[in-house]
Short mmCIF file of C-alpha atoms in Angstrom, two decimals:
data_model
loop_
_atom_site.label_atom_id
_atom_site.label_comp_id
_atom_site.label_asym_id
_atom_site.label_seq_id
_atom_site.Cartn_x
_atom_site.Cartn_y
_atom_site.Cartn_z
CA MET A 772 -5.76 -38.31 -20.70
CA LYS A 773 -6.16 -34.78 -20.63
CA ILE A 774 -6.79 -32.41 -16.91
CA SER A 775 -9.82 -31.30 -18.39
CA ASP A 776 -11.18 -35.18 -18.30
CA MET A 777 -9.94 -35.76 -14.44
CA ASP A 778 -12.06 -35.66 -11.93
CA GLU A 779 -11.50 -32.35 -10.07
CA SER A 780 -11.68 -33.51 -6.63
CA LEU A 781 -8.00 -34.43 -7.68
CA ILE A 782 -7.48 -30.59 -8.25
CA TYR A 783 -5.83 -28.62 -5.52
CA SER A 784 -6.12 -24.81 -4.98
CA VAL A 785 -2.99 -23.04 -4.58
CA THR A 786 -4.11 -22.58 -0.80
CA GLN A 787 -4.30 -25.88 0.09
CA ILE A 788 -1.33 -27.26 -1.76
CA ASN A 789 0.52 -24.37 0.34
CA GLU A 790 -1.16 -26.02 3.22
CA TYR A 791 -0.94 -29.52 2.49
CA VAL A 792 3.54 -28.66 1.95
CA LYS A 793 3.15 -26.55 5.21
CA LYS A 794 1.76 -29.52 6.83
CA VAL A 795 4.82 -31.91 5.72
CA LEU A 796 7.24 -29.43 6.53
CA LYS A 797 6.04 -29.48 10.32
CA GLU A 798 5.06 -33.17 10.87
CA ASP A 799 8.63 -33.70 9.56
CA GLU A 800 11.09 -34.24 13.09
CA ASN A 801 13.76 -33.39 11.29
CA LEU A 802 12.85 -30.00 10.56
CA ARG A 803 11.27 -29.04 13.99
CA TYR A 804 14.25 -27.88 15.40
CA VAL A 805 17.27 -27.31 13.48
CA LEU A 806 20.75 -25.11 13.74
CA VAL A 807 21.73 -22.62 10.94
CA LYS A 808 24.38 -20.82 10.12
CA GLY A 809 24.68 -17.80 8.16
CA GLU A 810 24.75 -13.72 8.10
CA VAL A 811 22.18 -11.44 8.01
CA SER A 812 21.05 -9.27 5.64
CA ASN A 813 18.03 -7.29 4.97
CA PHE A 814 17.48 -7.06 8.53
CA LYS A 815 13.87 -5.22 10.18
CA CYS A 816 12.37 -4.62 13.24
CA GLN A 817 8.59 -3.28 13.57
CA PRO A 818 8.91 -0.82 15.94
CA LYS A 819 5.30 -0.96 17.59
CA ALA A 820 4.85 -5.21 17.67
CA GLY A 821 8.92 -6.19 17.83
CA HIS A 822 8.79 -8.88 15.40
CA MET A 823 12.40 -8.75 13.23
CA TYR A 824 12.77 -10.14 9.83
CA PHE A 825 15.95 -11.15 7.98
CA SER A 826 17.65 -12.77 5.25
CA LEU A 827 20.39 -15.45 6.21
CA LYS A 828 22.96 -16.23 3.59
CA ASP A 829 25.88 -17.88 2.44
CA GLU A 830 28.29 -17.84 0.00
CA GLU A 831 25.19 -19.64 -2.65
CA SER A 832 21.88 -19.38 -1.27
CA LEU A 833 19.87 -17.32 1.01
CA VAL A 834 16.86 -18.17 3.39
CA ASN A 835 14.06 -15.49 4.96
CA VAL A 836 14.17 -15.14 8.83
CA THR A 837 11.27 -14.13 11.00
CA PHE A 838 11.82 -13.50 14.72
CA PHE A 839 8.81 -13.31 16.15
CA SER A 840 8.84 -10.73 19.78
CA MET A 841 7.97 -13.19 22.38
CA TYR A 842 10.99 -15.28 21.73
CA ASN A 843 13.57 -12.10 20.59
CA ARG A 844 13.24 -10.36 24.26
CA THR A 845 15.77 -12.72 25.33
CA LEU A 846 18.20 -11.67 22.69
CA ASP A 847 21.57 -10.08 24.50
CA PHE A 848 23.00 -7.74 21.46
CA THR A 849 21.43 -5.67 18.82
CA LEU A 850 20.95 -8.09 15.47
CA GLN A 851 21.88 -6.06 12.50
CA ASP A 852 23.50 -6.65 8.75
CA GLY A 853 26.52 -8.39 8.24
CA MET A 854 26.83 -10.11 11.43
CA GLU A 855 27.61 -14.20 11.22
CA VAL A 856 25.00 -16.14 13.78
CA VAL A 857 23.35 -19.28 14.52
CA VAL A 858 19.70 -19.71 14.42
CA LEU A 859 17.87 -22.15 16.42
CA ALA A 860 14.72 -22.55 14.44
CA SER A 861 11.96 -24.86 12.77
CA VAL A 862 11.10 -24.76 9.38
CA ASP A 863 7.86 -22.99 8.22
CA LEU A 864 5.39 -22.13 5.04
CA TYR A 865 4.50 -18.58 4.34
CA THR A 866 1.01 -19.99 3.00
CA ALA A 867 0.14 -16.09 1.57
CA ARG A 868 3.33 -16.57 -0.88
CA GLY A 869 3.99 -19.97 -0.90
CA SER A 870 7.90 -18.76 0.09
CA TYR A 871 9.45 -21.13 3.23
CA GLN A 872 11.16 -19.88 6.30
CA LEU A 873 12.98 -20.07 9.55
CA ASN A 874 11.03 -19.37 12.12
CA ALA A 875 13.79 -18.46 15.01
CA TYR A 876 13.70 -19.39 18.01
CA GLN A 877 17.09 -18.03 19.19
CA VAL A 878 20.04 -16.30 17.67
CA GLU A 879 23.44 -16.20 18.82
CA GLU A 880 26.52 -14.43 17.35
CA VAL A 881 29.29 -15.65 15.87
CA GLY A 882 30.94 -13.05 14.61
CA THR A 883 31.48 -10.24 12.16
CA GLY A 884 30.58 -11.73 8.46
CA LYS A 885 33.65 -11.74 6.29
CA ALA A 886 31.87 -9.53 3.77
CA LEU A 887 30.80 -6.65 5.98
CA MET A 888 34.51 -6.60 7.69
CA GLU A 889 36.35 -6.10 4.26
CA LEU A 890 33.10 -2.85 3.05
CA GLU A 891 34.19 -1.66 6.20
CA LYS A 892 37.33 -1.15 5.69
CA LEU A 893 36.96 0.06 2.40
CA ARG A 894 34.84 2.46 3.29
CA LYS A 895 37.60 3.76 5.84
CA GLN A 896 40.33 3.69 2.87
CA LEU A 897 38.04 5.65 0.77
CA ALA A 898 37.23 8.23 3.92
CA SER A 899 40.54 8.24 5.13
CA GLU A 900 41.57 10.14 1.28
CA GLY A 901 38.64 12.28 1.98
CA LEU A 902 36.45 11.03 -1.11
CA PHE A 903 33.19 11.41 1.86
CA ASP A 904 34.08 14.79 2.31
CA PRO A 905 30.87 17.40 2.35
CA GLU A 906 33.33 19.94 0.98
CA ARG A 907 33.37 17.97 -2.31
CA LYS A 908 29.83 18.04 -2.93
CA ARG A 909 28.83 19.88 -5.08
CA LYS A 910 25.47 21.57 -5.74
CA ILE A 911 23.06 20.43 -8.17
CA ASN A 912 21.68 22.25 -11.16
CA THR A 913 17.94 22.30 -10.85
CA TYR A 914 17.67 23.99 -14.54
CA PRO A 915 19.88 21.44 -16.40
CA THR A 916 19.79 21.22 -20.45
CA ARG A 917 20.85 17.63 -19.79
CA ILE A 918 20.53 14.88 -17.61
CA GLY A 919 21.53 11.58 -17.58
CA VAL A 920 20.53 8.51 -16.09
CA ILE A 921 22.45 5.05 -15.13
CA SER A 922 19.90 2.52 -14.05
CA GLY A 923 18.41 -0.78 -15.23
CA LYS A 924 16.81 -1.85 -18.54
CA GLY A 925 13.69 -1.07 -19.02
CA SER A 926 13.47 -0.46 -15.39
CA ALA A 927 10.72 0.77 -12.69
CA ALA A 928 13.54 3.43 -11.95
CA ILE A 929 13.75 4.86 -15.22
CA THR A 930 10.00 5.61 -16.01
CA ASP A 931 9.89 6.63 -12.22
CA ILE A 932 12.48 8.95 -13.01
CA THR A 933 11.18 10.49 -16.55
CA THR A 934 7.94 10.60 -15.69
CA ASN A 935 8.19 13.56 -12.07
CA ILE A 936 11.42 15.32 -13.94
CA TYR A 937 9.05 15.59 -17.08
CA ARG A 938 6.38 16.11 -14.74
CA ARG A 939 7.85 19.25 -13.07
CA TYR A 940 10.52 20.72 -15.75
CA LYS A 941 10.33 20.33 -19.29
CA PRO A 942 13.17 22.25 -20.81
CA VAL A 943 15.10 19.50 -20.96
CA GLU A 944 16.65 16.32 -22.11
CA ILE A 945 17.48 12.79 -20.72
CA TYR A 946 20.12 10.24 -21.50
CA PHE A 947 19.73 6.31 -20.62
CA PHE A 948 22.44 4.44 -19.88
CA PRO A 949 21.01 1.16 -19.45
CA SER A 950 22.99 -1.36 -17.10
CA GLN A 951 22.94 -3.90 -14.57
CA VAL A 952 22.45 -3.70 -11.54
CA GLN A 953 22.93 -6.49 -9.57
CA GLY A 954 23.94 -9.93 -10.03
CA GLU A 955 28.03 -11.32 -10.47
CA GLY A 956 28.67 -8.91 -13.88
CA ALA A 957 26.85 -5.76 -12.30
CA PRO A 958 30.24 -3.49 -11.28
CA LYS A 959 31.98 -3.78 -14.44
CA ASP A 960 28.69 -3.11 -16.45
CA LEU A 961 27.69 -0.01 -13.79
CA LEU A 962 31.79 1.26 -14.93
CA ARG A 963 31.60 0.83 -18.09
CA ALA A 964 27.72 2.68 -18.38
CA PHE A 965 29.43 5.47 -16.29
CA LYS A 966 32.23 5.86 -18.31
CA LEU A 967 29.95 6.00 -21.32
CA SER A 968 27.90 8.91 -19.91
CA GLN A 969 31.17 11.12 -19.17
CA THR A 970 31.28 11.41 -22.86
CA TYR A 971 28.15 13.47 -22.86
CA ASP A 972 28.36 16.93 -21.74
CA LEU A 973 26.00 16.41 -18.84
CA ASP A 974 24.45 19.12 -15.79
CA THR A 975 23.65 16.24 -13.55
CA LEU A 976 23.79 12.14 -13.82
CA ILE A 977 21.51 10.12 -11.45
CA ILE A 978 22.87 6.46 -10.88
CA SER A 979 19.19 4.24 -9.64
CA ARG A 980 18.21 1.14 -8.67
CA GLY A 981 15.15 1.65 -7.20
CA GLY A 982 13.87 -1.09 -4.48
CA GLY A 983 15.11 -4.50 -3.86
CA ALA A 984 17.33 -6.83 -1.25
CA SER A 985 19.91 -5.29 0.82
CA GLU A 986 22.29 -8.47 -0.30
CA ASP A 987 22.16 -7.40 -3.38
CA LEU A 988 23.81 -4.02 -3.33
CA GLY A 989 26.72 -5.10 -3.64
CA ALA A 990 27.42 -3.82 -7.15
CA PHE A 991 27.05 -0.22 -5.84
CA ASN A 992 30.68 -0.72 -3.50
CA ASP A 993 32.62 -1.69 -5.96
CA GLU A 994 35.56 0.07 -5.35
CA ALA A 995 36.10 0.28 -9.29
CA PHE A 996 33.17 1.80 -9.56
CA VAL A 997 33.40 4.00 -6.55
CA ARG A 998 36.43 5.63 -7.40
CA ALA A 999 34.97 6.72 -11.09
CA VAL A 1000 31.88 8.01 -9.50
CA ALA A 1001 34.09 10.19 -7.31
CA SER A 1002 35.68 12.06 -10.52
CA SER A 1003 32.80 12.66 -11.98
CA ASN A 1004 32.57 15.30 -14.48
CA CYS A 1005 28.93 16.79 -13.11
CA PRO A 1006 27.31 16.39 -10.12
CA VAL A 1007 26.12 13.04 -8.93
CA ILE A 1008 22.85 11.79 -7.50
CA ALA A 1009 22.85 8.21 -5.98
CA ALA A 1010 18.99 6.53 -5.30
CA VAL A 1011 20.01 3.12 -4.42
CA GLY A 1012 16.50 2.53 -3.31
CA HIS A 1013 17.35 1.53 0.24
CA GLU A 1014 17.09 3.46 3.59
CA ILE A 1015 18.88 1.73 5.86
CA ASP A 1016 21.66 0.47 3.64
CA VAL A 1017 23.91 2.84 2.62
CA THR A 1018 26.05 2.15 -0.19
CA LEU A 1019 29.76 3.73 -0.73
CA VAL A 1020 28.47 4.89 -3.99
CA GLU A 1021 26.26 7.33 -1.99
CA LEU A 1022 28.16 8.42 0.03
CA VAL A 1023 30.87 9.40 -2.60
CA ALA A 1024 28.35 11.17 -5.27
CA ASP A 1025 27.29 14.91 -4.39
CA LEU A 1026 23.68 14.09 -2.98
CA ARG A 1027 21.89 11.11 -1.46
CA VAL A 1028 18.32 10.17 -1.66
CA SER A 1029 16.57 6.87 -1.09
CA THR A 1030 14.24 6.61 -4.25
CA PRO A 1031 14.03 7.56 -7.99
CA THR A 1032 11.97 10.24 -7.51
CA GLY A 1033 13.28 11.45 -5.07
CA ALA A 1034 15.86 11.52 -7.27
CA ALA A 1035 14.10 13.12 -10.13
CA GLU A 1036 12.82 15.90 -7.62
CA ALA A 1037 16.03 16.50 -6.25
CA ALA A 1038 17.44 17.11 -10.37
CA VAL A 1039 14.87 19.79 -11.28
CA ALA A 1040 13.14 22.51 -10.03
CA ASP A 1041 9.36 22.53 -10.29
CA THR A 1042 8.14 25.13 -12.87
CA GLN A 1043 4.33 24.57 -11.68
CA GLU A 1044 5.57 25.97 -7.92
CA ILE A 1045 7.64 28.47 -9.50
CA GLU A 1046 5.43 30.06 -11.41
CA GLN A 1047 3.14 29.83 -8.30
CA ARG A 1048 5.32 31.61 -5.84
CA LEU A 1049 6.02 34.25 -9.10
CA PHE A 1050 2.10 34.68 -9.13
CA ASP A 1051 2.27 35.05 -5.54
CA THR A 1052 5.08 37.06 -5.18
CA SER A 1053 3.21 39.32 -8.14
CA LEU A 1054 0.12 39.52 -5.90
CA LYS A 1055 2.50 40.68 -3.48
CA ILE A 1056 4.39 42.95 -4.93
CA LYS A 1057 0.47 44.71 -6.15
CA GLU A 1058 -0.76 44.87 -2.91
CA VAL A 1059 2.70 45.92 -1.10
CA ILE A 1060 2.58 49.03 -3.83
CA SER A 1061 -0.95 49.69 -3.77
CA ASN A 1062 -0.57 50.01 -0.20
CA LYS A 1063 2.83 52.16 -0.46
CA VAL A 1064 0.06 54.29 -3.10
CA ASP A 1065 -2.19 54.70 -0.03
CA ASP A 1066 0.35 55.78 2.28
CA ILE A 1067 1.52 58.32 -0.49
CA LYS A 1068 -1.80 59.79 -0.95
CA ALA A 1069 -2.68 60.18 2.70
CA ASP A 1070 0.70 61.66 3.60
CA LEU A 1071 0.06 64.10 0.70
CA ALA A 1072 -3.45 64.95 1.76
CA PHE A 1073 -1.82 65.28 5.09
CA SER A 1074 0.76 67.59 3.54
CA LYS A 1075 -1.37 69.56 1.49
CA LYS A 1076 -3.67 69.99 3.99
CA GLN A 1077 -0.61 71.14 6.36
CA ILE A 1078 0.72 73.27 3.38
CA SER A 1079 -2.96 74.93 3.34
CA ASN A 1080 -2.90 75.95 6.47
CA ILE A 1081 0.24 77.03 6.58
CA LEU A 1082 -0.21 79.47 3.71
CA THR A 1083 -3.22 80.81 4.99
CA HIS A 1084 -1.53 81.88 8.07
CA LYS A 1085 1.57 83.36 5.91
CA VAL A 1086 -1.17 85.37 3.95
CA GLU A 1087 -3.25 86.43 7.33
CA ILE A 1088 0.11 87.46 8.56
CA ILE A 1089 0.93 88.92 5.41
CA ARG A 1090 -2.74 90.65 4.87
CA GLU A 1091 -1.89 92.04 8.80
CA ARG A 1092 1.40 93.46 7.83
CA PHE A 1093 -0.14 94.76 4.79
CA ASN A 1094 -3.17 96.09 6.37
CA SER A 1095 -0.31 97.51 9.19
CA LYS A 1096 1.61 99.02 6.50
CA LYS A 1097 -1.17 100.57 4.32
CA ALA A 1098 -2.47 102.38 7.10
CA LEU A 1099 0.79 103.91 8.23
CA VAL A 1100 0.90 104.89 4.46
CA GLU A 1101 -2.31 106.00 4.67
CA SER A 1102 -1.69 108.19 7.57
CA LEU A 1103 1.41 110.17 5.65
CA ASN A 1104 -0.61 110.32 2.53
CA PRO A 1105 -0.97 114.96 2.52
CA TYR A 1106 -4.15 114.34 0.78
CA GLY A 1107 -5.64 112.09 4.02
CA VAL A 1108 -4.28 115.17 6.31
CA ILE A 1109 -5.86 117.83 3.64
CA SER A 1110 -8.93 115.58 4.23
CA ARG A 1111 -9.17 116.39 7.81
CA GLY A 1112 -9.37 120.43 6.69
CA TYR A 1113 -6.18 120.92 5.58
CA THR A 1114 -4.68 122.40 2.49
CA ILE A 1115 -1.39 122.37 0.77
CA THR A 1116 0.40 125.32 -1.13
CA TYR A 1117 2.56 125.04 -4.40
CA ASP A 1118 4.59 127.74 -6.22
CA LYS A 1119 4.31 128.19 -9.67
CA ASN A 1120 6.92 125.45 -10.14
CA GLY A 1121 4.61 122.74 -8.28
CA LYS A 1122 7.09 122.90 -5.18
CA VAL A 1123 5.14 123.12 -1.83
CA VAL A 1124 4.96 125.60 0.14
CA LYS A 1125 6.60 125.61 3.80
CA SER A 1126 7.27 128.87 4.29
CA VAL A 1127 6.69 132.99 3.70
CA LYS A 1128 10.05 133.34 2.97
CA ASN A 1129 9.92 131.07 0.02
CA ILE A 1130 6.96 132.89 -1.53
CA ASN A 1131 7.16 136.82 -2.92
CA ILE A 1132 4.94 139.28 -3.92
CA ASN A 1133 3.14 139.15 -6.90
CA ASP A 1134 3.73 134.83 -7.01
CA GLU A 1135 0.89 133.15 -8.29
CA LEU A 1136 0.55 130.01 -5.90
CA ILE A 1137 -2.00 126.90 -6.05
CA THR A 1138 -3.53 125.94 -3.13
CA VAL A 1139 -5.18 121.98 -3.08
CA THR A 1140 -8.24 121.23 -0.81
CA SER A 1141 -9.57 118.21 -0.15
CA ASP A 1142 -12.03 118.45 -2.73
CA GLY A 1143 -10.54 120.36 -5.50
CA GLN A 1144 -7.41 123.13 -5.95
CA VAL A 1145 -7.48 127.30 -5.49
CA ARG A 1146 -5.29 128.85 -7.63
CA SER A 1147 -4.47 132.69 -6.33
CA LYS A 1148 -2.00 135.34 -6.43
CA VAL A 1149 0.75 136.84 -3.51
CA SER A 1150 -0.21 140.39 -2.45
CA ASP A 1151 0.58 140.81 0.91
CA LYS A 1152 2.49 138.44 3.42
CA LYS A 1153 3.26 138.72 7.17
CA GLU A 1154 5.84 136.27 8.89
CA ARG A 1155 5.24 135.02 11.93
#
């Protein structure tokens, strides 16, 4: 019999089957109250509602846990990733996703998880060697010619990085070094991809993972991989994709960002933004120059007026002095004296006769008046 020939009343919708399974789980007395021990990972808390969400894992499996605020108010310690805890919970099904989960009523701390202890020990060791020191961080060249990207093959992270780099800065080549980013073989594959990237003349290397659960970040805490990244030939940008869970690769990288898009924006300058800034700057420069020219014109006009006033004043002074000198000269001009009824007498040699002693009988004299001259001959002289 074909499915199409069956009675439609026997066919469940997705919601119906999920609700049925949910009902079965709730009715099972063995699943109503269970104690489950495991290590906390991927912990999150809603600030407003106060609900807590995390995963509980052991060496082989993982289950999601919801710890509602009405139950977690009595929690007397700070719940965080890496803790080993025992959870009193009921098994439930989240109908919208068809995934089962634990609804916690009570959580008690057993101890710090082994994995977290080992990771913390390695972190302290690397820190003591100075691999995380800010002084060794290199500046990112935001005008690169070649950028390398280590990420999952065909991942959304590669698409995000490529799209955003070329959107912001086109004159650059991008080299991809695909690798596993989670799973058992991820640490070795990441190390292989990194070593391959070091054979290229890169300006910047981006190591990106994108989103995912925090329990899958182990590869980015691998000691061999972290030490290799610390010795990179070029600056490294790490974009593992988690704000809360900081991996050792992010600590050793020259720059840490939270997303692949953030890595692209940190790796290259925005040419459109630069062009806009240059345009705005050119307008400001033009405005400044225009204002300066206006100020210079105003200063020149003021100076011109001042110079004109000074010159006019100087001319007046010179004119007054000239007129004074002219009056003095005119007062000393013999013709001026003559015009007032006096005459001047010259001998035959053209010398002014100043005394009768200089004149002899029969000498020829020339007498100058205001309107002409008279030539005469001395027939007599008398001294006073």
